[in-house]
Amino acid sequence: MPQESPVCSGLVERIGSGDAVVTHKTFINGEEKIINKNILAINHEEGLHEVARLLTHKEMGVVQNPDEINVVGHRVVHGGETFKATTIITQEVKDKIEQLFSLAPLHNPANFLGIAVAEKIFTKAKQVAVFDTAFHHSMPEKAFRYAIPENFYTEHRIRAYGFHGTSHKYVSEQAAHYLGNKKAKIITIHLGNGCSITAVNAGKAVDTSMGFGPLSGLVMGSRSGDIDASVIFYLIEQLKYTPAEVSELLNKKSGMLGLTGMNDMRDIKKAITEGDKHAALATELYAYRIKKYIGAYVAVLNGVDALVFTAGIGENSSDIRYRVCADMECFGINIDSKKNENCLGVTSEINTVGSLVKIMVIATNEEVEIAKQCFDLLSTGINIVP
Ligand code: ADP
């Protein structure tokens, strides 16, 4: 930093399964080298220790000693109402992240563990937390409050928080830079396993589709997205589901998986070509939900300068992008089929020449965004207000 040029990157997968795998790539003097091997990592601590060993590897190391690392940036999913910005981690910050476990029971404990392990390995580094919810703190109260009695908000902090903030922030800034307009009205559409859509006005999030948790909004790989809460009462009262079973159903067994039995868009697309009606309907439903949110956010923003598609599906599925953007001429949204098909997933424009709204595909890069925020925080000493 600040050149934003990676010297290495890596991934530890299947931790705890007995056949964990580490992939480690280095990019030094324009040369890419890769290590891919099975490791014994029964927990995250061992996984991260392996990362530290690779960082200091005899031939492929990028540092000689873990103490050379100045900053470790942690993605922390839920910052609640406490953390509105990227924050240097102190004991007090850790205590607060721990207090937020109940709001993100699947994610915050793992993030917390990552911090604890990194503190042990990178003893000289500053640990910094970058919150997935932070970018959405600029939403006005009318957007983040639910229409339930006020005490549920004031006493229990039940409100919409929004997620994928680091990605929405990164791609909206890239788009504003591309447009040469810091005040641009942008709708960012993050379509990965989890999916969310955000309305951004002049660099600030004004509304987003995920809410108190990551379940609301768009149809996702295995989450239902928006669903009438009455369905939940019916499942519990009439079908005798337990709350845990309802949660499992809506988070893990619904969305594209629930509708088709598959949750990878590539398999679903193939199934459509083979005449699978469930796959065809699920894909229509998926695109239709995104369309509805675009319409809503054009109204919220009173216009839109650019739509931005990002993440695994947004960057790679020309089919989904086409289905979303077709028949939206009333908003000045005109997709160019050829540009859409030929787009390579790097920053590209896929609208027709006459389209009033730019349609863009921008590869998200949460790691670079985290590194940028850490760098800015430590060089200015001021917490970044999203
Ligand atoms: P995560 O939310 O886990 O970070 P990603 O952003 O990596 O997810 O997106 C993963 C999803 O991207 C996969 O489930 C798959 O549906 C989709 N995907 C990846 N490549 C393609 C492709 N070439 N065409 C369509 N979908 C793709």
PDB file of N, CA, C and O in Angstrom, residues 1-32:
ATOM      1  N   MET A   1       0.854  -1.177   0.000  1.00  0.00           N
ATOM      2  CA  MET A   1       0.000   0.000   0.000  1.00  0.00           C
ATOM      3  C   MET A   1       0.900   1.241   0.000  1.00  0.00           C
ATOM      4  O   MET A   1       1.987   1.183   0.543  1.00  0.00           O
ATOM      5  N   PRO A   2       0.514   2.391  -0.580  1.00  0.00           N
ATOM      6  CA  PRO A   2      -0.821   2.633  -1.119  1.00  0.00           C
ATOM      7  C   PRO A   2      -1.014   2.228  -2.580  1.00  0.00           C
ATOM      8  O   PRO A   2      -2.043   2.569  -3.161  1.00  0.00           O
ATOM      9  N   GLN A   3      -0.074   1.505  -3.175  1.00  0.00           N
ATOM     10  CA  GLN A   3      -0.213   1.173  -4.605  1.00  0.00           C
ATOM     11  C   GLN A   3      -1.334   0.187  -4.874  1.00  0.00           C
ATOM     12  O   GLN A   3      -1.719  -0.025  -6.017  1.00  0.00           O
ATOM     13  N   GLU A   4      -1.833  -0.457  -3.835  1.00  0.00           N
ATOM     14  CA  GLU A   4      -2.883  -1.472  -3.963  1.00  0.00           C
ATOM     15  C   GLU A   4      -2.421  -2.636  -4.819  1.00  0.00           C
ATOM     16  O   GLU A   4      -3.208  -3.233  -5.546  1.00  0.00           O
ATOM     17  N   SER A   5      -1.116  -2.949  -4.757  1.00  0.00           N
ATOM     18  CA  SER A   5      -0.672  -4.082  -5.573  1.00  0.00           C
ATOM     19  C   SER A   5      -0.416  -5.284  -4.657  1.00  0.00           C
ATOM     20  O   SER A   5       0.441  -5.225  -3.772  1.00  0.00           O
ATOM     21  N   PRO A   6      -1.168  -6.374  -4.850  1.00  0.00           N
ATOM     22  CA  PRO A   6      -1.001  -7.518  -3.960  1.00  0.00           C
ATOM     23  C   PRO A   6       0.341  -8.205  -4.170  1.00  0.00           C
ATOM     24  O   PRO A   6       0.799  -8.336  -5.302  1.00  0.00           O
ATOM     25  N   VAL A   7       0.972  -8.615  -3.065  1.00  0.00           N
ATOM     26  CA  VAL A   7       2.209  -9.401  -3.186  1.00  0.00           C
ATOM     27  C   VAL A   7       1.905 -10.884  -3.003  1.00  0.00           C
ATOM     28  O   VAL A   7       2.650 -11.738  -3.454  1.00  0.00           O
ATOM     29  N   CYS A   8       0.815 -11.185  -2.320  1.00  0.00           N
ATOM     30  CA  CYS A   8       0.390 -12.581  -2.248  1.00  0.00           C
ATOM     31  C   CYS A   8      -1.085 -12.635  -1.877  1.00  0.00           C
ATOM     32  O   CYS A   8      -1.647 -11.657  -1.378  1.00  0.00           O
ATOM     33  N   SER A   9      -1.701 -13.768  -2.173  1.00  0.00           N
ATOM     34  CA  SER A   9      -3.092 -13.947  -1.761  1.00  0.00           C
ATOM     35  C   SER A   9      -3.313 -15.422  -1.504  1.00  0.00           C
ATOM     36  O   SER A   9      -2.560 -16.269  -2.005  1.00  0.00           O
ATOM     37  N   GLY A  10      -4.311 -15.738  -0.719  1.00  0.00           N
ATOM     38  CA  GLY A  10      -4.498 -17.156  -0.421  1.00  0.00           C
ATOM     39  C   GLY A  10      -5.829 -17.453   0.222  1.00  0.00           C
ATOM     40  O   GLY A  10      -6.625 -16.547   0.504  1.00  0.00           O
ATOM     41  N   LEU A  11      -6.044 -18.739   0.422  1.00  0.00           N
ATOM     42  CA  LEU A  11      -7.346 -19.198   0.899  1.00  0.00           C
ATOM     43  C   LEU A  11      -7.144 -20.522   1.633  1.00  0.00           C
ATOM     44  O   LEU A  11      -6.415 -21.383   1.147  1.00  0.00           O
ATOM     45  N   VAL A  12      -7.765 -20.645   2.804  1.00  0.00           N
ATOM     46  CA  VAL A  12      -7.759 -21.948   3.484  1.00  0.00           C
ATOM     47  C   VAL A  12      -9.197 -22.450   3.464  1.00  0.00           C
ATOM     48  O   VAL A  12     -10.109 -21.734   3.903  1.00  0.00           O
ATOM     49  N   GLU A  13      -9.398 -23.633   2.926  1.00  0.00           N
ATOM     50  CA  GLU A  13     -10.762 -24.162   2.795  1.00  0.00           C
ATOM     51  C   GLU A  13     -10.918 -25.470   3.560  1.00  0.00           C
ATOM     52  O   GLU A  13      -9.953 -26.158   3.807  1.00  0.00           O
ATOM     53  N   ARG A  14     -12.161 -25.784   3.870  1.00  0.00           N
ATOM     54  CA  ARG A  14     -12.537 -27.050   4.524  1.00  0.00           C
ATOM     55  C   ARG A  14     -11.823 -27.259   5.855  1.00  0.00           C
ATOM     56  O   ARG A  14     -11.425 -28.378   6.204  1.00  0.00           O
ATOM     57  N   ILE A  15     -11.669 -26.162   6.593  1.00  0.00           N
ATOM     58  CA  ILE A  15     -11.069 -26.249   7.929  1.00  0.00           C
ATOM     59  C   ILE A  15     -11.906 -27.188   8.793  1.00  0.00           C
ATOM     60  O   ILE A  15     -13.136 -27.109   8.787  1.00  0.00           O
ATOM     61  N   GLY A  16     -11.229 -28.070   9.504  1.00  0.00           N
ATOM     62  CA  GLY A  16     -11.931 -28.950  10.449  1.00  0.00           C
ATOM     63  C   GLY A  16     -12.466 -30.228   9.827  1.00  0.00           C
ATOM     64  O   GLY A  16     -12.973 -31.098  10.530  1.00  0.00           O
ATOM     65  N   SER A  17     -12.328 -30.367   8.501  1.00  0.00           N
ATOM     66  CA  SER A  17     -12.944 -31.531   7.850  1.00  0.00           C
ATOM     67  C   SER A  17     -11.989 -32.714   7.731  1.00  0.00           C
ATOM     68  O   SER A  17     -12.383 -33.782   7.301  1.00  0.00           O
ATOM     69  N   GLY A  18     -10.732 -32.513   8.086  1.00  0.00           N
ATOM     70  CA  GLY A  18      -9.755 -33.597   7.928  1.00  0.00           C
ATOM     71  C   GLY A  18      -9.046 -33.529   6.586  1.00  0.00           C
ATOM     72  O   GLY A  18      -8.016 -34.172   6.400  1.00  0.00           O
ATOM     73  N   ASP A  19      -9.598 -32.785   5.622  1.00  0.00           N
ATOM     74  CA  ASP A  19      -8.873 -32.626   4.349  1.00  0.00           C
ATOM     75  C   ASP A  19      -8.851 -31.145   3.951  1.00  0.00           C
ATOM     76  O   ASP A  19      -9.225 -30.750   2.854  1.00  0.00           O
ATOM     77  N   ALA A  20      -8.360 -30.337   4.903  1.00  0.00           N
ATOM     78  CA  ALA A  20      -8.256 -28.902   4.634  1.00  0.00           C
ATOM     79  C   ALA A  20      -7.240 -28.657   3.516  1.00  0.00           C
ATOM     80  O   ALA A  20      -6.300 -29.435   3.332  1.00  0.00           O
ATOM     81  N   VAL A  21      -7.477 -27.602   2.759  1.00  0.00           N
ATOM     82  CA  VAL A  21      -6.600 -27.268   1.632  1.00  0.00           C
ATOM     83  C   VAL A  21      -6.179 -25.812   1.749  1.00  0.00           C
ATOM     84  O   VAL A  21      -7.009 -24.953   2.055  1.00  0.00           O
ATOM     85  N   VAL A  22      -4.914 -25.550   1.508  1.00  0.00           N
ATOM     86  CA  VAL A  22      -4.476 -24.154   1.458  1.00  0.00           C
ATOM     87  C   VAL A  22      -3.990 -23.847   0.043  1.00  0.00           C
ATOM     88  O   VAL A  22      -3.331 -24.671  -0.593  1.00  0.00           O
ATOM     89  N   THR A  23      -4.389 -22.689  -0.440  1.00  0.00           N
ATOM     90  CA  THR A  23      -3.893 -22.192  -1.726  1.00  0.00           C
ATOM     91  C   THR A  23      -3.182 -20.877  -1.439  1.00  0.00           C
ATOM     92  O   THR A  23      -3.742 -20.025  -0.749  1.00  0.00           O
ATOM     93  N   HIS A  24      -1.977 -20.759  -1.922  1.00  0.00           N
ATOM     94  CA  HIS A  24      -1.191 -19.553  -1.636  1.00  0.00           C
ATOM     95  C   HIS A  24      -0.511 -19.109  -2.926  1.00  0.00           C
ATOM     96  O   HIS A  24       0.205 -19.889  -3.547  1.00  0.00           O
ATOM     97  N   LYS A  25      -0.786 -17.868  -3.334  1.00  0.00           N
ATOM     98  CA  LYS A  25      -0.177 -17.361  -4.574  1.00  0.00           C
ATOM     99  C   LYS A  25       0.700 -16.170  -4.243  1.00  0.00           C
ATOM    100  O   LYS A  25       0.311 -15.333  -3.411  1.00  0.00           O
ATOM    101  N   THR A  26       1.829 -16.063  -4.916  1.00  0.00           N
ATOM    102  CA  THR A  26       2.633 -14.855  -4.750  1.00  0.00           C
ATOM    103  C   THR A  26       2.812 -14.175  -6.107  1.00  0.00           C
ATOM    104  O   THR A  26       2.803 -14.841  -7.144  1.00  0.00           O
ATOM    105  N   PHE A  27       2.919 -12.865  -6.052  1.00  0.00           N
ATOM    106  CA  PHE A  27       3.085 -12.077  -7.297  1.00  0.00           C
ATOM    107  C   PHE A  27       4.296 -11.168  -7.093  1.00  0.00           C
ATOM    108  O   PHE A  27       4.142 -10.041  -6.614  1.00  0.00           O
ATOM    109  N   ILE A  28       5.475 -11.705  -7.394  1.00  0.00           N
ATOM    110  CA  ILE A  28       6.674 -10.903  -7.145  1.00  0.00           C
ATOM    111  C   ILE A  28       7.426 -10.722  -8.456  1.00  0.00           C
ATOM    112  O   ILE A  28       7.600 -11.677  -9.213  1.00  0.00           O
ATOM    113  N   ASN A  29       7.841  -9.478  -8.716  1.00  0.00           N
ATOM    114  CA  ASN A  29       8.527  -9.120  -9.973  1.00  0.00           C
ATOM    115  C   ASN A  29       7.754  -9.637 -11.189  1.00  0.00           C
ATOM    116  O   ASN A  29       8.334 -10.199 -12.123  1.00  0.00           O
ATOM    117  N   GLY A  30       6.450  -9.489 -11.150  1.00  0.00           N
ATOM    118  CA  GLY A  30       5.618  -9.878 -12.287  1.00  0.00           C
ATOM    119  C   GLY A  30       5.458 -11.383 -12.462  1.00  0.00           C
ATOM    120  O   GLY A  30       4.853 -11.848 -13.427  1.00  0.00           O
ATOM    121  N   GLU A  31       5.988 -12.173 -11.526  1.00  0.00           N
ATOM    122  CA  GLU A  31       5.921 -13.628 -11.672  1.00  0.00           C
ATOM    123  C   GLU A  31       4.917 -14.207 -10.672  1.00  0.00           C
ATOM    124  O   GLU A  31       4.968 -13.873  -9.485  1.00  0.00           O
ATOM    125  N   GLU A  32       4.008 -15.048 -11.180  1.00  0.00           N
ATOM    126  CA  GLU A  32       3.025 -15.649 -10.273  1.00  0.00           C
ATOM    127  C   GLU A  32       3.450 -17.066  -9.912  1.00  0.00           C
ATOM    128  O   GLU A  32       3.754 -17.877 -10.777  1.00  0.00           O
TER     129      GLU A  32
END
